[in-house]
Amino acid sequence: MNVVSNINKELNKPEFFPRLIALVLSTLLIGFAPSSIALGVLSFFSLWYTIVSKRKIKLQFELLIPISIYVLFVLTLFWTINIDLTIKGLERTISLCVVPIIFLILPKFNLDRTKLVLEYFTKANL
């Protein structure tokens, strides 16, 4: 239980999620695999935070637009010629659906946390 309590302590620090978001942004420049791993880590800890804190999710229209676009991509499976290529394309664009869900369940970002994201992103890319 000590590990779980340490993780929960880290999750409650105000700089934890800005660091993870800066990591995801920094790995976008490297390639598909590192950015997918970073996005997976951010997704995991976002879900963990939501489950542990029993936070209520408020739907925001702006974040539902990319999710609906991804649903439209999924619907293209019905009229595609090459299903294998379509599934491969859906795998590569899954972040279009995952990122808005992450921002729906993350705690609200204020100006200070936004500045932290930019600061960590800048330091990581120097």
PDB file of C-alpha atoms in Angstrom:
ATOM      1  CA  MET A   1       0.000   0.000   0.000  1.00  0.00           C
ATOM      2  CA  ASN A   2       2.976   2.302   0.398  1.00  0.00           C
ATOM      3  CA  VAL A   3       3.469   2.506  -3.375  1.00  0.00           C
ATOM      4  CA  VAL A   4      -0.181   3.386  -3.946  1.00  0.00           C
ATOM      5  CA  SER A   5      -0.061   6.132  -1.325  1.00  0.00           C
ATOM      6  CA  ASN A   6       3.140   7.520  -2.885  1.00  0.00           C
ATOM      7  CA  ILE A   7       1.494   7.597  -6.319  1.00  0.00           C
ATOM      8  CA  ASN A   8      -1.571   9.325  -4.889  1.00  0.00           C
ATOM      9  CA  LYS A   9       0.687  11.878  -3.192  1.00  0.00           C
ATOM     10  CA  GLU A  10       2.444  12.586  -6.503  1.00  0.00           C
ATOM     11  CA  LEU A  11      -0.868  12.879  -8.350  1.00  0.00           C
ATOM     12  CA  ASN A  12      -2.008  15.636  -6.011  1.00  0.00           C
ATOM     13  CA  LYS A  13       1.045  17.799  -6.648  1.00  0.00           C
ATOM     14  CA  PRO A  14       0.125  20.758  -8.879  1.00  0.00           C
ATOM     15  CA  GLU A  15       3.043  20.193 -11.258  1.00  0.00           C
ATOM     16  CA  PHE A  16       2.396  16.488 -11.961  1.00  0.00           C
ATOM     17  CA  PHE A  17      -0.060  16.747 -14.863  1.00  0.00           C
ATOM     18  CA  PRO A  18       1.679  19.748 -16.480  1.00  0.00           C
ATOM     19  CA  ARG A  19       4.868  17.651 -16.572  1.00  0.00           C
ATOM     20  CA  LEU A  20       3.057  14.757 -18.248  1.00  0.00           C
ATOM     21  CA  ILE A  21       1.417  17.039 -20.803  1.00  0.00           C
ATOM     22  CA  ALA A  22       4.789  18.640 -21.559  1.00  0.00           C
ATOM     23  CA  LEU A  23       6.217  15.126 -21.989  1.00  0.00           C
ATOM     24  CA  VAL A  24       3.494  14.242 -24.494  1.00  0.00           C
ATOM     25  CA  LEU A  25       4.062  17.485 -26.403  1.00  0.00           C
ATOM     26  CA  SER A  26       7.835  16.976 -26.447  1.00  0.00           C
ATOM     27  CA  THR A  27       7.610  13.420 -27.733  1.00  0.00           C
ATOM     28  CA  LEU A  28       5.378  14.475 -30.626  1.00  0.00           C
ATOM     29  CA  LEU A  29       8.516  15.744 -32.332  1.00  0.00           C
ATOM     30  CA  ILE A  30      10.368  12.443 -31.886  1.00  0.00           C
ATOM     31  CA  GLY A  31       7.999   9.981 -33.505  1.00  0.00           C
ATOM     32  CA  PHE A  32       4.923   7.813 -33.230  1.00  0.00           C
ATOM     33  CA  ALA A  33       6.132   5.226 -30.684  1.00  0.00           C
ATOM     34  CA  PRO A  34       7.480   7.601 -27.991  1.00  0.00           C
ATOM     35  CA  SER A  35       4.469   9.881 -28.257  1.00  0.00           C
ATOM     36  CA  SER A  36       2.114   6.901 -28.000  1.00  0.00           C
ATOM     37  CA  ILE A  37       3.894   5.687 -24.874  1.00  0.00           C
ATOM     38  CA  ALA A  38       3.777   9.161 -23.308  1.00  0.00           C
ATOM     39  CA  LEU A  39       0.092   9.474 -24.192  1.00  0.00           C
ATOM     40  CA  GLY A  40      -0.542   6.065 -22.616  1.00  0.00           C
ATOM     41  CA  VAL A  41       1.190   7.154 -19.403  1.00  0.00           C
ATOM     42  CA  LEU A  42      -0.850  10.372 -19.315  1.00  0.00           C
ATOM     43  CA  SER A  43      -4.052   8.393 -19.948  1.00  0.00           C
ATOM     44  CA  PHE A  44      -3.266   5.897 -17.200  1.00  0.00           C
ATOM     45  CA  PHE A  45      -2.552   8.516 -14.551  1.00  0.00           C
ATOM     46  CA  SER A  46      -5.541  10.626 -15.612  1.00  0.00           C
ATOM     47  CA  LEU A  47      -7.840   7.639 -15.157  1.00  0.00           C
ATOM     48  CA  TRP A  48      -6.160   6.778 -11.860  1.00  0.00           C
ATOM     49  CA  TYR A  49      -6.664  10.355 -10.642  1.00  0.00           C
ATOM     50  CA  THR A  50     -10.328  10.347 -11.654  1.00  0.00           C
ATOM     51  CA  ILE A  51     -11.032   7.017  -9.963  1.00  0.00           C
ATOM     52  CA  VAL A  52      -9.176   7.867  -6.750  1.00  0.00           C
ATOM     53  CA  SER A  53     -10.559  11.395  -6.396  1.00  0.00           C
ATOM     54  CA  LYS A  54     -14.089  10.338  -7.487  1.00  0.00           C
ATOM     55  CA  ARG A  55     -14.205  13.426  -9.645  1.00  0.00           C
ATOM     56  CA  LYS A  56     -17.338  14.180 -11.645  1.00  0.00           C
ATOM     57  CA  ILE A  57     -16.827  14.626 -15.366  1.00  0.00           C
ATOM     58  CA  LYS A  58     -18.335  17.737 -16.909  1.00  0.00           C
ATOM     59  CA  LEU A  59     -18.922  17.485 -20.639  1.00  0.00           C
ATOM     60  CA  GLN A  60     -17.635  20.369 -22.726  1.00  0.00           C
ATOM     61  CA  PHE A  61     -18.842  20.867 -26.270  1.00  0.00           C
ATOM     62  CA  GLU A  62     -15.397  21.876 -27.573  1.00  0.00           C
ATOM     63  CA  LEU A  63     -13.931  18.566 -26.463  1.00  0.00           C
ATOM     64  CA  LEU A  64     -16.760  16.532 -27.970  1.00  0.00           C
ATOM     65  CA  ILE A  65     -16.002  17.755 -31.512  1.00  0.00           C
ATOM     66  CA  PRO A  66     -12.771  15.706 -31.986  1.00  0.00           C
ATOM     67  CA  ILE A  67     -14.467  12.679 -30.436  1.00  0.00           C
ATOM     68  CA  SER A  68     -17.329  12.964 -32.915  1.00  0.00           C
ATOM     69  CA  ILE A  69     -14.829  13.286 -35.779  1.00  0.00           C
ATOM     70  CA  TYR A  70     -13.186  10.050 -34.636  1.00  0.00           C
ATOM     71  CA  VAL A  71     -16.612   8.374 -34.515  1.00  0.00           C
ATOM     72  CA  LEU A  72     -17.062   9.484 -38.122  1.00  0.00           C
ATOM     73  CA  PHE A  73     -13.691   7.882 -38.931  1.00  0.00           C
ATOM     74  CA  VAL A  74     -14.899   4.641 -37.331  1.00  0.00           C
ATOM     75  CA  LEU A  75     -18.056   4.764 -39.440  1.00  0.00           C
ATOM     76  CA  THR A  76     -15.897   4.767 -42.580  1.00  0.00           C
ATOM     77  CA  LEU A  77     -15.281   1.074 -41.882  1.00  0.00           C
ATOM     78  CA  PHE A  78     -18.708   0.411 -43.411  1.00  0.00           C
ATOM     79  CA  TRP A  79     -17.814   1.727 -46.875  1.00  0.00           C
ATOM     80  CA  THR A  80     -14.068   1.207 -47.091  1.00  0.00           C
ATOM     81  CA  ILE A  81     -12.392  -0.770 -49.834  1.00  0.00           C
ATOM     82  CA  ASN A  82      -9.367  -1.838 -47.800  1.00  0.00           C
ATOM     83  CA  ILE A  83     -10.293  -2.654 -44.196  1.00  0.00           C
ATOM     84  CA  ASP A  84      -6.689  -3.338 -43.129  1.00  0.00           C
ATOM     85  CA  LEU A  85      -5.508   0.139 -44.130  1.00  0.00           C
ATOM     86  CA  THR A  86      -8.563   1.739 -42.537  1.00  0.00           C
ATOM     87  CA  ILE A  87      -7.932  -0.034 -39.236  1.00  0.00           C
ATOM     88  CA  LYS A  88      -4.275   1.010 -39.384  1.00  0.00           C
ATOM     89  CA  GLY A  89      -5.401   4.602 -39.939  1.00  0.00           C
ATOM     90  CA  LEU A  90      -7.830   4.378 -37.029  1.00  0.00           C
ATOM     91  CA  GLU A  91      -5.017   3.148 -34.795  1.00  0.00           C
ATOM     92  CA  ARG A  92      -2.865   6.117 -35.745  1.00  0.00           C
ATOM     93  CA  THR A  93      -5.651   8.642 -35.113  1.00  0.00           C
ATOM     94  CA  ILE A  94      -6.920   7.203 -31.818  1.00  0.00           C
ATOM     95  CA  SER A  95      -5.299  10.159 -30.053  1.00  0.00           C
ATOM     96  CA  LEU A  96      -7.992  12.317 -31.658  1.00  0.00           C
ATOM     97  CA  CYS A  97     -10.395  10.572 -29.299  1.00  0.00           C
ATOM     98  CA  VAL A  98      -8.110   9.932 -26.301  1.00  0.00           C
ATOM     99  CA  VAL A  99      -6.743  13.462 -25.783  1.00  0.00           C
ATOM    100  CA  PRO A 100     -10.162  15.142 -25.374  1.00  0.00           C
ATOM    101  CA  ILE A 101     -11.227  12.404 -22.954  1.00  0.00           C
ATOM    102  CA  ILE A 102      -8.071  13.044 -20.928  1.00  0.00           C
ATOM    103  CA  PHE A 103      -8.835  16.757 -20.763  1.00  0.00           C
ATOM    104  CA  LEU A 104     -12.404  15.988 -19.702  1.00  0.00           C
ATOM    105  CA  ILE A 105     -11.203  14.017 -16.684  1.00  0.00           C
ATOM    106  CA  LEU A 106      -8.167  16.095 -15.705  1.00  0.00           C
ATOM    107  CA  PRO A 107      -8.496  18.757 -13.027  1.00  0.00           C
ATOM    108  CA  LYS A 108      -9.175  22.244 -14.353  1.00  0.00           C
ATOM    109  CA  PHE A 109      -6.064  24.020 -15.630  1.00  0.00           C
ATOM    110  CA  ASN A 110      -5.480  27.572 -14.505  1.00  0.00           C
ATOM    111  CA  LEU A 111      -2.979  30.069 -15.882  1.00  0.00           C
ATOM    112  CA  ASP A 112      -0.195  28.892 -13.547  1.00  0.00           C
ATOM    113  CA  ARG A 113      -0.471  25.283 -14.707  1.00  0.00           C
ATOM    114  CA  THR A 114      -0.531  26.393 -18.325  1.00  0.00           C
ATOM    115  CA  LYS A 115       2.676  28.344 -17.736  1.00  0.00           C
ATOM    116  CA  LEU A 116       4.190  25.238 -16.128  1.00  0.00           C
ATOM    117  CA  VAL A 117       3.370  23.178 -19.234  1.00  0.00           C
ATOM    118  CA  LEU A 118       5.062  25.759 -21.455  1.00  0.00           C
ATOM    119  CA  GLU A 119       8.063  25.994 -19.121  1.00  0.00           C
ATOM    120  CA  TYR A 120       8.588  22.214 -18.984  1.00  0.00           C
ATOM    121  CA  PHE A 121       8.042  21.897 -22.737  1.00  0.00           C
ATOM    122  CA  THR A 122      10.628  24.607 -23.407  1.00  0.00           C
ATOM    123  CA  LYS A 123      13.183  23.047 -21.049  1.00  0.00           C
ATOM    124  CA  ALA A 124      12.655  19.588 -22.540  1.00  0.00           C
ATOM    125  CA  ASN A 125      13.291  20.808 -26.076  1.00  0.00           C
ATOM    126  CA  LEU A 126      16.433  22.834 -25.471  1.00  0.00           C
TER     127      LEU A 126
END
